[in-house]
């Protein structure tokens, strides 16, 4: 099992050295997706109750 993992790692490093632009684009895409998911999960509670602060400030008067 360790031999296979070592082979995969060596092939991965070799491929990354050959294709620098594709590697950079993949890294940017993964980073953007991670940031978007993190932001979405962080702001979920805020977006679920958008008028709560306004209602509390106006004593729920409409």
Tab-separated table of N, CA and C in Angstrom:
chain	number	residue	atom	x	y	z
A	1	UNK	N	0.821	-1.200	0.000
A	1	UNK	CA	0.000	0.000	0.000
A	1	UNK	C	0.865	1.263	0.000
A	2	UNK	N	1.925	1.246	0.780
A	2	UNK	CA	2.805	2.410	0.852
A	2	UNK	C	3.504	2.646	-0.491
A	3	UNK	N	3.811	1.550	-1.209
A	3	UNK	CA	4.446	1.688	-2.512
A	3	UNK	C	3.538	2.374	-3.527
A	4	UNK	N	2.260	2.036	-3.478
A	4	UNK	CA	1.296	2.674	-4.385
A	4	UNK	C	1.145	4.155	-4.066
A	5	UNK	N	1.075	4.467	-2.784
A	5	UNK	CA	0.937	5.858	-2.371
A	5	UNK	C	2.157	6.670	-2.793
A	6	UNK	N	3.327	6.099	-2.634
A	6	UNK	CA	4.559	6.772	-3.053
A	6	UNK	C	4.563	7.000	-4.564
A	7	UNK	N	4.128	6.010	-5.335
A	7	UNK	CA	4.065	6.145	-6.787
A	7	UNK	C	3.087	7.247	-7.193
A	8	UNK	N	1.927	7.270	-6.566
A	8	UNK	CA	0.932	8.305	-6.877
A	8	UNK	C	1.473	9.691	-6.537
A	9	UNK	N	2.139	9.821	-5.401
A	9	UNK	CA	2.713	11.113	-5.018
A	9	UNK	C	3.793	11.563	-5.999
A	10	UNK	N	4.632	10.632	-6.431
A	10	UNK	CA	5.678	10.983	-7.402
A	10	UNK	C	5.073	11.424	-8.735
A	11	UNK	N	4.075	10.700	-9.201
A	11	UNK	CA	3.417	11.083	-10.457
A	11	UNK	C	2.711	12.426	-10.325
A	12	UNK	N	2.113	12.667	-9.182
A	12	UNK	CA	1.438	13.941	-8.952
A	12	UNK	C	2.410	15.107	-8.982
A	13	UNK	N	3.525	14.961	-8.298
A	13	UNK	CA	4.526	16.032	-8.278
A	13	UNK	C	5.086	16.269	-9.670
A	14	UNK	N	5.334	15.208	-10.409
A	14	UNK	CA	5.858	15.345	-11.777
A	14	UNK	C	4.859	16.066	-12.668
A	15	UNK	N	3.590	15.714	-12.533
A	15	UNK	CA	2.561	16.344	-13.339
A	15	UNK	C	2.392	17.819	-12.970
A	16	UNK	N	2.503	18.127	-11.686
A	16	UNK	CA	2.376	19.518	-11.248
A	16	UNK	C	3.516	20.382	-11.766
A	17	UNK	N	4.695	19.796	-11.872
A	17	UNK	CA	5.836	20.551	-12.410
A	17	UNK	C	5.663	20.840	-13.901
A	18	UNK	N	5.073	19.921	-14.617
A	18	UNK	CA	4.893	20.097	-16.066
A	18	UNK	C	3.793	21.090	-16.400
A	19	UNK	N	2.734	21.063	-15.652
A	19	UNK	CA	1.555	21.873	-15.969
A	19	UNK	C	1.327	22.918	-14.887
A	20	UNK	N	2.137	23.946	-14.883
A	20	UNK	CA	2.061	24.973	-13.846
A	20	UNK	C	0.800	25.820	-13.960
A	21	UNK	N	0.413	26.183	-15.171
A	21	UNK	CA	-0.772	27.033	-15.349
A	21	UNK	C	-2.045	26.302	-14.916
A	22	UNK	N	-2.152	25.041	-15.303
A	22	UNK	CA	-3.329	24.262	-14.914
A	22	UNK	C	-3.374	24.054	-13.410
A	23	UNK	N	-2.209	23.868	-12.813
A	23	UNK	CA	-2.134	23.703	-11.362
A	23	UNK	C	-2.584	24.971	-10.652
A	24	UNK	N	-2.143	26.103	-11.157
A	24	UNK	CA	-2.531	27.380	-10.570
A	24	UNK	C	-4.034	27.609	-10.711
A	25	UNK	N	-4.586	27.313	-11.881
A	25	UNK	CA	-6.023	27.470	-12.081
A	25	UNK	C	-6.829	26.538	-11.178
A	26	UNK	N	-6.361	25.321	-11.008
A	26	UNK	CA	-7.034	24.388	-10.106
A	26	UNK	C	-6.989	24.901	-8.670
A	27	UNK	N	-5.850	25.413	-8.265
A	27	UNK	CA	-5.715	25.953	-6.916
A	27	UNK	C	-6.641	27.151	-6.705
A	28	UNK	N	-6.735	28.022	-7.696
A	28	UNK	CA	-7.629	29.176	-7.599
A	28	UNK	C	-9.085	28.726	-7.527
A	29	UNK	N	-9.466	27.744	-8.340
A	29	UNK	CA	-10.842	27.255	-8.343
A	29	UNK	C	-11.208	26.605	-7.011
A	30	UNK	N	-10.312	25.797	-6.475
A	30	UNK	CA	-10.577	25.142	-5.190
A	30	UNK	C	-10.641	26.178	-4.071
A	31	UNK	N	-9.772	27.159	-4.105
A	31	UNK	CA	-9.783	28.211	-3.087
A	31	UNK	C	-11.064	29.035	-3.156
A	32	UNK	N	-11.505	29.370	-4.362
A	32	UNK	CA	-12.744	30.140	-4.514
A	32	UNK	C	-13.948	29.343	-4.035
A	33	UNK	N	-13.993	28.073	-4.351
A	33	UNK	CA	-15.104	27.229	-3.902
A	33	UNK	C	-15.114	27.105	-2.384
A	34	UNK	N	-13.948	26.931	-1.787
A	34	UNK	CA	-13.855	26.832	-0.333
A	34	UNK	C	-14.284	28.129	0.336
A	35	UNK	N	-13.840	29.248	-0.211
A	35	UNK	CA	-14.217	30.543	0.360
A	35	UNK	C	-15.715	30.779	0.233
A	36	UNK	N	-16.295	30.426	-0.892
A	36	UNK	CA	-17.724	30.608	-1.093
A	36	UNK	C	-18.537	29.752	-0.132
A	37	UNK	N	-18.151	28.504	0.023
A	37	UNK	CA	-18.863	27.623	0.956
A	37	UNK	C	-18.714	28.098	2.398
A	38	UNK	N	-17.527	28.538	2.768
A	38	UNK	CA	-17.302	29.039	4.119
A	38	UNK	C	-18.138	30.281	4.385
A	39	UNK	N	-18.161	31.187	3.442
A	39	UNK	CA	-18.955	32.408	3.589
A	39	UNK	C	-20.439	32.085	3.664
A	40	UNK	N	-20.894	31.168	2.834
A	40	UNK	CA	-22.302	30.780	2.860
A	40	UNK	C	-22.699	30.138	4.175
A	41	UNK	N	-21.859	29.276	4.706
A	41	UNK	CA	-22.163	28.638	5.987
A	41	UNK	C	-22.091	29.631	7.145
A	42	UNK	N	-21.188	30.589	7.050
A	42	UNK	CA	-21.050	31.587	8.105
A	42	UNK	C	-22.243	32.535	8.132
A	43	UNK	N	-22.700	32.947	6.964
A	43	UNK	CA	-23.779	33.925	6.887
A	43	UNK	C	-25.175	33.312	6.861
A	44	UNK	N	-25.270	32.009	7.015
A	44	UNK	CA	-26.577	31.352	6.952
A	44	UNK	C	-27.530	31.883	8.017
A	45	UNK	N	-27.050	32.028	9.247
A	45	UNK	CA	-27.914	32.502	10.322
A	45	UNK	C	-28.343	33.951	10.103
A	46	UNK	N	-27.457	34.757	9.579
A	46	UNK	CA	-27.784	36.157	9.330
A	46	UNK	C	-28.829	36.269	8.225
A	47	UNK	N	-28.675	35.490	7.186
A	47	UNK	CA	-29.597	35.555	6.056
A	47	UNK	C	-30.939	34.916	6.380
A	48	UNK	N	-30.994	34.028	7.338
A	48	UNK	CA	-32.243	33.358	7.677
A	48	UNK	C	-33.190	34.301	8.415
A	49	UNK	N	-32.653	35.287	9.112
A	49	UNK	CA	-33.488	36.215	9.885
A	49	UNK	C	-33.127	37.660	9.522
A	50	UNK	N	-33.472	38.128	8.333
A	50	UNK	CA	-32.998	39.444	7.909
A	50	UNK	C	-33.660	40.624	8.624
A	51	UNK	N	-34.878	40.470	9.111
A	51	UNK	CA	-35.585	41.603	9.693
A	51	UNK	C	-35.662	41.539	11.206
A	52	UNK	N	-34.982	40.622	11.832
A	52	UNK	CA	-35.064	40.471	13.279
A	52	UNK	C	-34.563	41.714	14.011
A	53	UNK	N	-33.458	42.264	13.584
A	53	UNK	CA	-32.902	43.451	14.235
A	53	UNK	C	-33.822	44.651	14.035
A	54	UNK	N	-34.411	44.789	12.862
A	54	UNK	CA	-35.328	45.899	12.603
A	54	UNK	C	-36.573	45.784	13.465
A	55	UNK	N	-37.116	44.598	13.588
A	55	UNK	CA	-38.314	44.403	14.414
A	55	UNK	C	-38.029	44.700	15.885
A	56	UNK	N	-36.894	44.285	16.362
A	56	UNK	CA	-36.581	44.558	17.759
A	56	UNK	C	-36.347	46.044	17.992
A	57	UNK	N	-35.784	46.749	17.025
A	57	UNK	CA	-35.551	48.178	17.159
A	57	UNK	C	-36.839	48.992	17.105
A	58	UNK	N	-37.808	48.513	16.372
A	58	UNK	CA	-39.068	49.262	16.245
A	58	UNK	C	-40.164	48.679	17.125
A	59	UNK	N	-39.826	47.814	18.038
A	59	UNK	CA	-40.769	47.176	18.948
A	59	UNK	C	-41.886	46.462	18.183
A	60	UNK	N	-41.551	45.863	17.065
A	60	UNK	CA	-42.468	45.061	16.240
A	60	UNK	C	-43.651	45.863	15.728
A	61	UNK	N	-43.514	47.172	15.573
A	61	UNK	CA	-44.581	47.974	14.978
A	61	UNK	C	-44.484	47.904	13.468
A	62	UNK	N	-45.600	47.742	12.827
A	62	UNK	CA	-45.597	47.681	11.371
A	62	UNK	C	-46.206	48.924	10.786
